[in-house]
Coordinates of C-alpha atoms in Angstrom, one line a residue:
Chain I
M1 CA 0.0 0.1 0.0
T2 CA 2.6 2.5 1.2
S3 CA 5.0 1.7 -2.0
S4 CA 2.2 2.2 -4.3
S5 CA 1.1 5.4 -3.0
V6 CA 4.8 6.8 -2.9
I7 CA 5.3 6.1 -6.4
R8 CA 1.9 7.4 -7.7
S9 CA 2.3 10.8 -5.3
S10 CA 5.9 11.2 -6.8
A11 CA 4.9 10.8 -10.5
A12 CA 1.8 13.0 -9.8
A13 CA 4.2 15.6 -8.4
R14 CA 6.6 15.4 -11.0
A15 CA 3.9 16.1 -13.5
A16 CA 2.5 18.7 -12.0
D17 CA 5.6 21.1 -12.2
G18 CA 8.4 19.2 -14.3
R19 CA 10.8 19.4 -11.2
V20 CA 12.0 16.4 -9.2
P21 CA 10.5 16.7 -6.1
W22 CA 12.4 17.2 -3.0
R23 CA 11.3 13.9 -1.4
S24 CA 12.7 12.0 -4.0
R25 CA 15.8 14.1 -4.1
L26 CA 16.3 13.3 -0.3
T27 CA 16.1 9.9 -1.2
R28 CA 18.5 9.9 -3.7
A29 CA 21.1 11.9 -1.5
D30 CA 20.4 9.1 1.2
M31 CA 21.3 6.4 -1.0
K32 CA 24.3 8.1 -2.4
Y33 CA 25.8 9.3 0.8
A34 CA 24.4 7.0 3.7
P35 CA 26.7 4.3 2.8
Y36 CA 30.0 6.6 3.6
F37 CA 28.3 8.0 7.1
F38 CA 28.0 4.2 7.9
I39 CA 31.5 3.4 7.2
A40 CA 32.9 6.7 8.4
P41 CA 33.0 6.2 12.1
F42 CA 35.7 3.2 11.6
F43 CA 37.7 5.2 9.3
V44 CA 37.8 8.3 11.4
L45 CA 38.7 6.6 14.6
F46 CA 41.3 4.5 12.4
L47 CA 43.0 7.3 11.2
V48 CA 43.4 9.2 14.4
F49 CA 44.1 6.1 16.8
G50 CA 45.6 3.5 14.2
A51 CA 47.2 4.9 11.1
F52 CA 48.6 8.0 12.4
P53 CA 50.3 6.1 15.4
L54 CA 51.6 3.8 12.8
V55 CA 52.9 6.2 10.5
Y56 CA 54.1 8.7 13.3
T57 CA 56.2 5.9 15.1
G58 CA 57.9 5.8 11.7
W59 CA 58.8 9.3 12.1
V60 CA 59.8 9.0 15.7
S61 CA 62.1 6.1 15.0
L62 CA 64.2 8.5 12.5
H63 CA 64.9 10.8 15.6
D64 CA 67.1 11.0 18.5
W65 CA 63.7 11.4 20.5
H66 CA 63.6 11.8 24.4
L67 CA 60.9 12.7 26.9
I68 CA 62.3 16.3 27.2
G69 CA 64.5 18.0 24.9
D70 CA 65.2 18.4 21.4
H71 CA 64.4 16.0 18.7
T72 CA 67.2 15.5 16.5
F73 CA 66.8 13.9 13.1
V74 CA 69.3 11.3 12.7
W75 CA 68.1 9.4 9.5
F76 CA 68.8 5.4 10.2
D77 CA 70.9 5.7 13.4
N78 CA 68.4 3.9 15.3
Y79 CA 68.0 0.9 13.1
T80 CA 72.1 0.9 12.5
A81 CA 72.4 0.8 16.3
L82 CA 70.0 -1.8 16.6
F83 CA 71.7 -4.1 14.3
S84 CA 74.8 -4.0 16.7
D85 CA 72.9 -4.0 20.3
P86 CA 73.2 -7.3 21.8
D87 CA 70.2 -6.8 24.1
F88 CA 68.1 -6.6 20.9
W89 CA 69.5 -9.8 19.5
N90 CA 68.7 -11.3 22.9
A91 CA 65.0 -10.4 23.2
L92 CA 65.0 -11.4 19.3
K93 CA 66.4 -14.9 19.9
N94 CA 64.1 -15.3 23.0
T95 CA 61.2 -14.2 21.3
V96 CA 61.7 -16.5 18.3
G97 CA 62.7 -19.5 20.7
I98 CA 59.6 -19.1 22.5
F99 CA 57.4 -18.5 19.4
V100 CA 58.6 -21.8 17.8
L101 CA 58.4 -23.7 21.3
A102 CA 54.9 -22.7 21.5
T103 CA 53.4 -22.9 18.1
V104 CA 54.5 -26.1 16.9
P105 CA 53.1 -28.2 19.8
Q106 CA 50.5 -26.0 20.1
L107 CA 49.0 -26.4 16.2
L108 CA 49.8 -30.0 16.3
M109 CA 47.9 -30.6 19.6
A110 CA 44.8 -28.4 18.1
L111 CA 44.9 -30.6 14.9
S112 CA 44.4 -33.8 16.8
V113 CA 42.0 -32.7 19.5
A114 CA 40.0 -31.2 16.6
N115 CA 40.2 -34.6 14.8
L116 CA 38.8 -36.1 18.0
L117 CA 36.2 -33.7 18.0
N118 CA 35.0 -34.3 14.8
R119 CA 33.7 -37.5 15.4
K120 CA 30.2 -38.5 16.6
I121 CA 30.5 -38.0 20.1
R122 CA 28.1 -37.6 23.2
A123 CA 28.4 -34.4 25.1
R124 CA 30.2 -32.4 22.1
T125 CA 29.2 -29.1 23.8
F126 CA 30.9 -29.8 27.0
F127 CA 34.0 -31.2 25.5
R128 CA 34.0 -28.0 23.0
M129 CA 33.4 -25.6 26.1
G130 CA 36.0 -27.8 28.2
V131 CA 39.1 -27.0 25.7
L132 CA 38.1 -23.4 25.0
I133 CA 37.7 -22.6 28.7
P134 CA 41.4 -21.5 29.0
N135 CA 41.2 -18.8 26.3
V136 CA 38.4 -16.9 28.5
T137 CA 40.7 -16.0 31.0
S138 CA 42.9 -13.0 30.8
V139 CA 46.7 -13.1 30.1
A140 CA 47.3 -11.5 33.5
A141 CA 45.4 -14.2 35.2
V142 CA 47.3 -17.0 33.3
G143 CA 50.7 -15.3 34.2
I144 CA 49.7 -15.5 37.5
V145 CA 48.6 -18.8 38.1
F146 CA 51.2 -20.3 36.0
G147 CA 54.0 -18.1 37.7
Q148 CA 52.9 -20.3 41.1
L149 CA 52.8 -23.5 39.2
F150 CA 56.4 -22.9 38.1
A151 CA 57.3 -21.4 41.2
R152 CA 60.9 -22.5 42.5
D153 CA 60.0 -23.4 46.1
V154 CA 56.4 -23.8 46.3
G155 CA 55.3 -24.6 42.9
L156 CA 53.3 -27.4 42.0
V157 CA 55.1 -28.5 38.8
N158 CA 58.3 -28.8 41.1
Y159 CA 56.2 -30.8 43.6
V160 CA 55.3 -33.0 40.8
I161 CA 58.9 -33.6 39.5
T162 CA 60.6 -34.1 42.8
A163 CA 57.8 -36.8 43.6
F164 CA 58.9 -38.6 40.6
G165 CA 62.7 -38.3 42.1
L166 CA 63.8 -35.7 39.8
D167 CA 65.6 -32.5 41.0
A168 CA 63.7 -29.3 41.1
V169 CA 63.9 -26.6 38.5
D170 CA 64.5 -23.2 38.9
W171 CA 62.2 -22.4 35.9
Q172 CA 63.0 -18.6 35.9
A173 CA 66.9 -19.1 36.1
N174 CA 67.8 -20.7 33.0
W175 CA 67.2 -20.2 29.3
W176 CA 65.3 -23.5 28.2
S177 CA 63.0 -23.6 31.6
S178 CA 61.9 -20.3 31.4
W179 CA 61.2 -20.7 27.6
I180 CA 59.3 -23.8 28.3
A181 CA 57.4 -22.2 31.1
I182 CA 56.2 -19.4 28.9
A183 CA 55.5 -21.6 25.9
V184 CA 53.3 -23.6 28.1
M185 CA 51.2 -20.6 29.2
V186 CA 50.8 -19.6 25.7
D187 CA 50.0 -23.2 24.5
W188 CA 47.3 -23.7 27.6
R189 CA 45.4 -20.4 26.6
W190 CA 45.1 -20.7 22.8
T191 CA 45.4 -24.5 21.8
G192 CA 41.4 -24.9 22.3
Y193 CA 40.8 -21.8 20.2
N194 CA 42.8 -23.1 17.4
T195 CA 41.1 -26.5 17.8
L196 CA 37.6 -25.0 17.2
I197 CA 38.7 -22.9 14.3
L198 CA 40.4 -26.0 12.5
L199 CA 37.1 -28.0 13.7
G200 CA 34.8 -25.6 12.0
A201 CA 36.9 -26.1 8.9
M202 CA 36.9 -30.0 9.4
Q203 CA 33.0 -30.1 9.4
A204 CA 32.9 -28.4 6.1
I205 CA 34.7 -31.1 4.4
P206 CA 32.4 -33.1 2.4
K207 CA 31.6 -36.6 4.3
D208 CA 31.6 -38.4 0.8
L209 CA 35.1 -37.8 0.5
Y210 CA 35.9 -40.1 3.4
E211 CA 33.5 -42.8 2.4
S212 CA 35.1 -43.2 -0.9
A213 CA 38.4 -43.3 0.7
S214 CA 37.7 -46.1 2.9
L215 CA 35.8 -47.9 0.2
D216 CA 39.3 -47.7 -1.5
G217 CA 40.8 -49.3 1.6
A218 CA 42.6 -46.0 3.3
A219 CA 43.2 -46.5 7.1
P220 CA 42.1 -43.7 9.2
W221 CA 45.6 -42.0 9.6
Q222 CA 46.0 -41.9 5.7
Q223 CA 42.5 -40.4 5.6
F224 CA 43.8 -37.9 7.8
W225 CA 47.0 -36.9 6.2
R226 CA 45.5 -37.3 2.7
I227 CA 42.0 -35.6 3.0
T228 CA 41.9 -33.4 6.2
V229 CA 45.1 -31.8 6.0
P230 CA 45.3 -30.9 2.6
L231 CA 41.6 -29.6 2.8
L232 CA 42.3 -27.5 5.9
R233 CA 45.3 -25.9 4.2
P234 CA 43.5 -22.2 4.2
T235 CA 42.5 -22.4 7.5
L236 CA 46.1 -23.8 8.7
V237 CA 47.4 -20.6 6.9
F238 CA 44.9 -18.6 8.9
T239 CA 46.0 -20.0 12.6
V240 CA 49.9 -20.0 11.8
I241 CA 49.6 -16.6 10.5
I242 CA 47.4 -15.3 13.7
S243 CA 49.8 -17.5 16.0
T244 CA 52.6 -15.7 14.3
I245 CA 51.4 -12.3 14.9
G246 CA 50.4 -13.0 18.6
G247 CA 53.6 -15.1 19.0
L248 CA 56.1 -12.1 18.2
Q249 CA 54.2 -9.9 20.1
L250 CA 54.5 -11.8 23.2
F251 CA 54.5 -9.6 26.4
T252 CA 52.3 -10.0 29.3
E253 CA 53.0 -13.8 30.2
P254 CA 57.0 -13.1 30.6
V255 CA 56.6 -9.7 32.5
I256 CA 54.1 -11.2 35.2
F257 CA 56.6 -14.4 35.0
G258 CA 59.3 -12.0 35.9
N259 CA 57.3 -10.2 38.8
G260 CA 56.2 -7.0 36.7
R261 CA 60.0 -6.2 35.4
M262 CA 61.1 -5.8 32.1
L263 CA 64.2 -7.3 31.9
G264 CA 63.3 -10.9 31.8
G265 CA 65.3 -12.7 34.5
T266 CA 68.8 -11.9 35.7
L267 CA 70.4 -12.7 32.3
G268 CA 67.6 -11.3 30.3
Q269 CA 66.7 -15.1 29.4
F270 CA 63.4 -14.3 28.9
Q271 CA 63.2 -10.5 27.7
T272 CA 61.1 -10.6 24.6
V273 CA 61.2 -8.0 21.8
T274 CA 58.1 -6.1 23.0
M275 CA 59.6 -6.3 26.6
Y276 CA 62.9 -4.6 25.4
M277 CA 60.8 -2.0 23.4
Y278 CA 58.9 -1.0 26.5
E279 CA 61.7 -0.9 28.5
T280 CA 63.4 1.4 26.2
A281 CA 60.5 3.7 25.6
F282 CA 58.8 3.6 28.9
Q283 CA 61.3 2.9 31.6
R284 CA 64.6 4.9 29.7
F285 CA 62.4 7.2 27.8
Q286 CA 64.4 6.7 24.6
Y287 CA 61.3 7.1 22.2
G288 CA 63.4 7.2 18.8
Y289 CA 65.1 3.9 20.0
G290 CA 62.0 2.3 20.8
A291 CA 59.8 3.3 17.9
A292 CA 62.7 1.9 15.7
I293 CA 62.2 -1.8 17.8
A294 CA 58.7 -1.4 16.9
W295 CA 59.0 -0.7 13.4
S296 CA 61.7 -3.7 13.2
L297 CA 59.0 -6.1 15.2
F298 CA 56.4 -5.0 12.3
G299 CA 59.0 -5.9 9.7
L300 CA 59.6 -9.3 11.5
I301 CA 55.8 -10.1 11.9
V302 CA 55.8 -9.7 7.8
V303 CA 58.7 -11.5 7.1
F304 CA 57.7 -14.4 9.3
S305 CA 54.0 -14.6 8.1
L306 CA 55.6 -14.8 4.6
I307 CA 58.0 -17.6 5.4
N308 CA 55.1 -19.3 7.6
L309 CA 52.8 -18.8 4.4
L310 CA 55.2 -20.7 2.4
I311 CA 56.0 -23.2 4.6
V312 CA 52.5 -24.4 5.3
R313 CA 51.5 -23.8 1.5
R314 CA 54.2 -26.5 0.7
A315 CA 53.9 -28.7 3.5
A316 CA 50.1 -29.1 2.9
R317 CA 50.3 -29.4 -0.9
Chain A
M1 CA 28.9 -48.7 2.1
K2 CA 27.3 -48.9 5.3
A3 CA 30.4 -50.8 7.0
A4 CA 32.6 -48.3 5.6
S5 CA 30.9 -45.1 7.1
V6 CA 30.2 -47.2 10.2
R7 CA 34.0 -47.5 10.5
L8 CA 34.6 -44.0 9.7
W9 CA 32.7 -42.7 12.4
R10 CA 33.4 -45.0 15.1
T11 CA 34.2 -43.6 18.2
S12 CA 36.7 -45.7 20.7
P13 CA 36.6 -45.2 24.6
L14 CA 40.1 -44.0 23.5
T15 CA 38.5 -40.9 22.0
Y16 CA 36.9 -40.3 25.1
L17 CA 39.8 -41.0 27.4
A18 CA 41.9 -38.5 25.2
L19 CA 39.2 -35.9 25.4
I20 CA 38.8 -36.2 28.9
V21 CA 42.8 -35.8 29.3
A22 CA 42.6 -32.7 27.1
C23 CA 39.7 -31.3 29.3
A24 CA 41.3 -32.0 32.4
L25 CA 44.6 -30.1 31.2
S26 CA 42.5 -27.1 30.2
L27 CA 40.5 -27.3 33.7
F28 CA 43.3 -27.9 36.1
P29 CA 44.9 -24.4 36.3
I30 CA 41.6 -23.0 36.8
Y31 CA 40.6 -25.5 39.5
W32 CA 44.1 -24.6 41.0
M33 CA 43.1 -21.2 41.2
V34 CA 40.2 -21.8 43.1
V35 CA 41.9 -24.0 45.4
V36 CA 44.6 -21.5 46.3
A37 CA 41.8 -18.9 46.5
T38 CA 39.9 -20.8 49.2
R39 CA 43.0 -21.8 51.4
S40 CA 45.4 -19.9 53.7
N41 CA 48.8 -19.0 52.8
D42 CA 50.7 -21.3 55.1
V43 CA 48.9 -24.4 54.0
I44 CA 49.5 -23.6 50.3
N45 CA 53.1 -23.9 51.2
D46 CA 52.6 -27.6 52.8
V47 CA 54.0 -30.7 51.2
P48 CA 52.1 -32.5 49.6
P49 CA 50.1 -29.2 48.8
P50 CA 46.4 -29.1 49.2
L51 CA 44.2 -30.3 46.5
L52 CA 40.6 -29.5 47.6
P53 CA 39.2 -26.1 48.2
G54 CA 39.1 -24.8 51.6
G55 CA 36.8 -22.2 53.4
E56 CA 39.0 -19.1 53.5
L57 CA 37.8 -17.5 50.4
A58 CA 35.9 -14.6 52.4
A59 CA 39.0 -13.8 54.4
N60 CA 41.2 -13.6 51.2
V61 CA 38.7 -11.8 49.2
G62 CA 38.3 -9.4 52.3
R63 CA 42.1 -8.8 52.1
V64 CA 42.2 -8.0 48.7
F65 CA 39.3 -5.4 48.6
A66 CA 41.4 -3.8 51.7
N67 CA 44.4 -3.7 50.0
E68 CA 44.7 0.1 48.8
H69 CA 47.7 -0.4 46.7
A70 CA 45.7 -2.2 44.2
A71 CA 42.5 -0.3 44.2
F72 CA 40.6 -3.7 43.3
A73 CA 36.8 -2.5 43.5
Y74 CA 37.8 0.6 41.7
G75 CA 39.5 -1.6 39.2
L76 CA 36.2 -3.8 38.7
V77 CA 33.8 -0.8 38.2
N78 CA 36.2 0.7 35.6
S79 CA 36.2 -2.5 33.6
V80 CA 32.9 -2.9 33.5
V81 CA 32.6 0.8 32.3
V82 CA 35.3 0.3 29.9
S83 CA 34.0 -3.0 28.5
S84 CA 30.3 -2.1 28.1
V85 CA 31.0 1.3 26.3
V86 CA 33.6 -0.5 24.0
T87 CA 31.2 -3.3 23.5
V88 CA 28.1 -1.6 22.6
S89 CA 29.9 0.9 20.0
V90 CA 31.8 -2.1 18.3
V91 CA 28.6 -3.9 17.9
F92 CA 26.9 -0.7 16.8
F93 CA 29.4 0.6 14.2
S94 CA 30.3 -2.7 13.2
T95 CA 26.7 -3.9 11.9
L96 CA 26.3 -0.3 10.6
A97 CA 29.5 -0.4 8.5
G98 CA 29.0 -4.3 7.6
F99 CA 25.6 -3.6 6.5
A100 CA 26.9 -1.0 4.2
F101 CA 29.8 -3.2 2.7
A102 CA 27.6 -6.2 2.5
K103 CA 24.4 -4.5 0.6
L104 CA 24.8 -0.9 -0.5
R105 CA 26.2 0.1 -3.4
F106 CA 28.9 3.1 -3.4
R107 CA 32.2 4.0 -5.2
G108 CA 35.1 2.5 -3.5
R109 CA 33.5 -0.1 -1.8
N110 CA 36.1 -2.9 -2.6
G111 CA 39.0 -0.8 -1.8
L112 CA 37.8 0.4 1.7
L113 CA 37.2 -3.1 2.4
L114 CA 40.3 -4.4 1.6
V115 CA 41.8 -1.5 4.0
I116 CA 39.6 -2.6 6.8
V117 CA 41.1 -6.2 6.4
G118 CA 44.6 -4.9 6.1
T119 CA 43.9 -3.1 9.5
M120 CA 43.4 -6.1 11.3
M121 CA 47.2 -7.5 10.5
V122 CA 48.4 -4.3 12.2
P123 CA 49.8 -5.2 15.9
V124 CA 48.6 -3.1 18.7
Q125 CA 52.5 -2.9 19.9
L126 CA 53.5 -1.1 16.8
G127 CA 51.4 2.2 17.9
L128 CA 52.3 1.9 21.3
I129 CA 54.5 4.5 21.6
P130 CA 52.8 7.3 19.4
L131 CA 49.5 6.7 20.9
Y132 CA 50.9 7.0 24.5
M133 CA 52.5 10.3 23.1
L134 CA 49.3 11.4 21.6
M135 CA 47.5 10.7 25.1
V136 CA 49.9 12.9 26.8
K137 CA 49.7 15.5 24.3
I138 CA 45.5 15.6 24.9
G139 CA 46.1 14.9 28.6
W140 CA 44.2 11.5 28.3
N141 CA 46.9 9.5 30.1
G142 CA 45.7 8.3 33.4
H143 CA 42.1 8.7 32.3
L144 CA 39.6 6.1 31.4
Q145 CA 39.0 7.4 27.8
A146 CA 42.3 6.6 26.8
V147 CA 41.4 3.3 26.9
I148 CA 38.0 3.4 25.5
V149 CA 37.9 6.0 22.7
P150 CA 41.0 4.2 20.4
F151 CA 38.8 0.9 20.6
L152 CA 35.3 2.3 19.9
V153 CA 35.5 0.5 16.3
S154 CA 37.0 -2.9 15.2
G155 CA 38.2 -4.0 11.5
F156 CA 37.5 -7.5 12.7
G157 CA 34.0 -6.7 13.8
V158 CA 33.3 -4.9 10.6
F159 CA 34.5 -7.5 8.6
M160 CA 32.8 -10.4 10.6
M161 CA 29.3 -8.6 10.2
R162 CA 30.0 -8.1 6.4
Q163 CA 30.4 -11.7 5.9
Y164 CA 27.3 -12.3 8.0
A165 CA 25.2 -9.8 6.3
A166 CA 26.0 -10.9 2.8
E167 CA 24.5 -14.2 3.6
A168 CA 21.9 -13.5 6.0
I169 CA 20.1 -10.4 4.1
S170 CA 18.7 -10.8 0.9
D171 CA 18.5 -8.1 -1.8
E172 CA 15.1 -8.3 -2.1
L173 CA 14.5 -7.5 1.6
V174 CA 16.5 -4.3 1.3
E175 CA 14.7 -3.3 -1.8
A176 CA 11.4 -4.1 -0.5
A177 CA 11.8 -1.6 2.5
R178 CA 13.4 1.1 0.0
V179 CA 10.3 0.9 -1.9
D180 CA 8.3 1.3 1.3
G181 CA 10.1 4.5 1.6
C182 CA 12.3 3.7 4.2
S183 CA 15.4 5.6 4.6
T184 CA 18.7 3.8 4.7
F185 CA 19.0 4.2 8.2
R186 CA 15.5 3.1 9.0
I187 CA 16.3 -0.2 6.8
Y188 CA 19.5 -0.7 9.0
W189 CA 17.5 -0.1 12.4
N190 CA 14.3 -2.2 11.6
V191 CA 15.1 -4.8 9.2
V192 CA 18.8 -5.4 8.9
L193 CA 19.6 -5.2 12.6
P194 CA 17.2 -8.0 13.8
V195 CA 18.6 -10.3 11.2
L196 CA 22.0 -9.6 12.2
R197 CA 21.0 -10.2 16.0
P198 CA 22.8 -13.5 16.5
A199 CA 25.9 -12.5 14.8
A200 CA 26.3 -9.1 16.8
A201 CA 25.3 -11.3 20.2
V202 CA 28.5 -13.2 19.2
L203 CA 30.5 -10.2 18.4
G204 CA 29.5 -8.3 21.6
L205 CA 30.5 -11.3 23.8
L206 CA 34.0 -11.6 22.0
T207 CA 34.4 -7.9 22.2
F208 CA 33.6 -7.9 25.9
M209 CA 35.8 -10.6 27.0
Q210 CA 38.5 -9.3 24.8
T211 CA 38.3 -5.8 26.7
W212 CA 37.8 -7.1 29.8
N213 CA 41.2 -9.1 29.4
E214 CA 43.2 -6.2 27.7
F215 CA 46.6 -5.6 29.4
I216 CA 49.0 -4.0 27.6
W217 CA 47.6 -0.7 26.7
P218 CA 46.1 0.0 30.1
Y219 CA 49.4 -1.2 31.7
A220 CA 51.1 1.7 29.7
V221 CA 48.6 4.3 29.6
L222 CA 46.7 3.9 33.1
D223 CA 48.1 3.8 36.4
A224 CA 47.0 2.8 40.1
N225 CA 44.7 5.7 40.4
T226 CA 42.2 4.7 37.5
P227 CA 43.2 0.9 37.2
T228 CA 41.3 -1.7 35.1
V229 CA 40.8 -4.9 37.0
Q230 CA 44.0 -6.4 34.9
L231 CA 46.0 -3.4 36.2
S232 CA 44.8 -4.0 39.6
L233 CA 45.6 -7.8 39.1
S234 CA 49.1 -7.2 38.1
L235 CA 49.9 -4.6 40.7
L236 CA 48.8 -7.0 43.2
A237 CA 50.6 -10.0 41.7
T238 CA 53.9 -8.0 41.8
A239 CA 53.8 -6.5 44.7
Y240 CA 52.4 -9.3 46.9
Y241 CA 53.7 -12.2 45.0
T242 CA 54.3 -14.2 48.2
D243 CA 50.5 -13.8 49.1
Y244 CA 49.3 -16.3 46.6
A245 CA 45.9 -16.6 48.5
Q246 CA 45.0 -13.0 48.4
V247 CA 46.4 -12.9 44.5
F248 CA 44.6 -15.9 43.7
A249 CA 41.2 -14.6 45.2
A250 CA 41.7 -11.6 42.8
T251 CA 42.4 -13.5 39.9
A252 CA 39.3 -15.6 40.7
L253 CA 37.1 -12.7 41.0
A254 CA 38.6 -11.0 38.1
T255 CA 37.9 -14.0 35.8
L256 CA 34.6 -14.8 37.4
P257 CA 32.3 -12.6 35.3
L258 CA 33.7 -13.9 32.2
F259 CA 33.1 -17.5 33.4
A260 CA 29.8 -16.8 34.1
V261 CA 29.1 -15.1 30.4
F262 CA 31.0 -18.3 29.2
I263 CA 28.6 -20.7 30.9
L264 CA 25.6 -18.9 29.8
F265 CA 26.5 -18.0 25.9
G266 CA 29.4 -20.7 25.5
R267 CA 27.2 -22.2 22.7
Q268 CA 27.1 -19.3 20.8
I269 CA 30.7 -18.2 21.3
I270 CA 32.1 -21.4 19.9
G271 CA 29.6 -21.4 17.2
G272 CA 31.0 -17.7 16.3
I273 CA 34.6 -19.1 16.6
M274 CA 34.0 -22.0 14.3
E275 CA 31.7 -20.1 11.8
G276 CA 34.7 -17.5 11.4
S277 CA 37.1 -20.2 10.3
I278 CA 35.1 -21.1 7.3
K279 CA 34.5 -18.0 6.3
S280 CA 37.7 -16.3 6.5

C-alpha cells in the first residue's frame, strides 16, 4: 500500500511542475551518501588512533627522541644501532625461541583434538567448552596462576617433578626452562581456540570424500593426512599467521612471570622484543630507539608471516 | 558402503579418554586457582600441597578489597564501564558498516573493505609509543577515555558483520523496505539489525571478553589511580607475590564474570569461532 502510494504521488508531483520533488531528491542523496556515513566512524577513529600512530612511529624512529629536550633527526641511526645491539638480538632470540617452542606443539595438539571432536561423540558441547575455557581467562590471570605453578620453592610443577625423584627446576633461572614455562602458558590459553577454528573447517569437508576413501581401503590415519590436512590448508595458513602475529608480540606472560619487571630474568633469559621496546621507551624514555624496535618488530611479523605462508603451503600440498 | 561409513565415524573409548585428558589439562589451572583462593597461605606451602578447596575465600577476598595499593573494587567498576561502552560501540558501528559493505552500492567499496581487512594485520604494539605520546599531548593518560576511545571500532567486527550480512540478508528485503519509503538508516535499524542479531551477539561477547582482558595498553597508559581490573591484578601480583591466597582470590574475582558469561553463552561463542574459520 505504502509503496504504490509513494510511487503514484511522486509521479503526480513530477507531472505537475516538471521538477524532481524534494522528497525523491532527499532519497537519492540518502542512497548516495548514507553508505559513507555508515563506514565513516571506523575510518575516522582508525585514522586518528590506528594509522596515525603507525606512521608517526616511523617518523619518531628516525629521531633521537627523548622525553624532554630536542628531537634530532638522525636518519637510520637508530636502526643501525639496533643491528649491533646485543640486547636486541637477545630479545629477538628469546622471542623466536619461545614462539617456535609454543606454536609447533600448539598447532599439532589443536589438530589432533579437533580430529577427536570431529567424530560422533556424546557431550559434544561439554568437550568443546572444556577445551575453550582457558581462552576465556585473561593473560594477566594466566601469568599469575602459571607463575605460581612454576615457582621454584612452592610450585606445583616442581612438587610433581620431585615426587618422581627428579631435581627441582629453578624455572626462571635458565634459558630453556623459562622458555618452556612461558610456552606452556601460551599453549594452554590458545590450543582450544585453534582447535575450534580447525574443527569448524573440518566439518565443512564433504563426508563422501571419506566414505569413498574408506571404500578404497584407506586407513584412518591415511585419510587424515591425505584428505583432512590438505583440505584444511587455508585454515591452517590462517591459524599459523594469527599465531605468528600473537607469538612475536609476546609480552604479558613473561612480564608477570618475571614479577612485573621488564628485564626478563637476571640475564634477560626471557626478555622478549616487546618487553625490550617497553623498557626502552617507557623506562629509559628513549622514544626514538623504542620506535625503531617497534618498526623492526612489524617487519619481522611480515617476514615471518610470509615464511610461514610458504612453509604451510608447501607442507600441505 | 554402510560398513565403511560406520567404521569411519566409530568412536572408541580411547577417543573419550583423550578428550577427558585434554579437558582436564584445560581445567586444572582454573581449578588450582580456586583451591589456592580458598586456602590460607601457610597451607598452600605445605608438602604435599592441598588439592581440595578450603574455607578461607571470604578472608582472602576481604584482604583483596582492603588492599589500597591495588584499588581492586575501583578496577572492577572501571572494567565494567570500559568493556560495556566499547562493546556497545563496536557492535553498533560494526553492524552499520558491515551492512553498508554487504548490501549498499558505493564508489570505492571494495578498496575500502580491503583497507579494513589490512588493519586487522597491524599489531597494537607498533602504535603503542605514539599512541601514548598522543594521549599525553591531549591529557588523556591516566584517564579511562584513553582505553575506551581508540577501541570504539574494530576492523575484525566490520569484516565479521559484512560476511554475515552478505549471506543472511537478501537484496529483495532491502529493496522492499526501500520501496516502502524507508531511509537507509531506517532499513538498518528496522530490517537489518534484527536479522544480524545472532552474529551481533557473538561479536558483542567476544568484544566484551577481549576488552575485559586487555592488558598491555592499560598497563602503559593508566596508573594505580584509575586502574582496570587487569592492572589491579598485576599490581597485586607483582607487589604481593608471596601472598598467593590473596592474589589468587583476586584472579578468581577478575575472571568470574567471564566464566559466568561463558557458561551462559558458550554455545554461541563456540559457534561464532567455528563459523569465522570457514568464512575467512
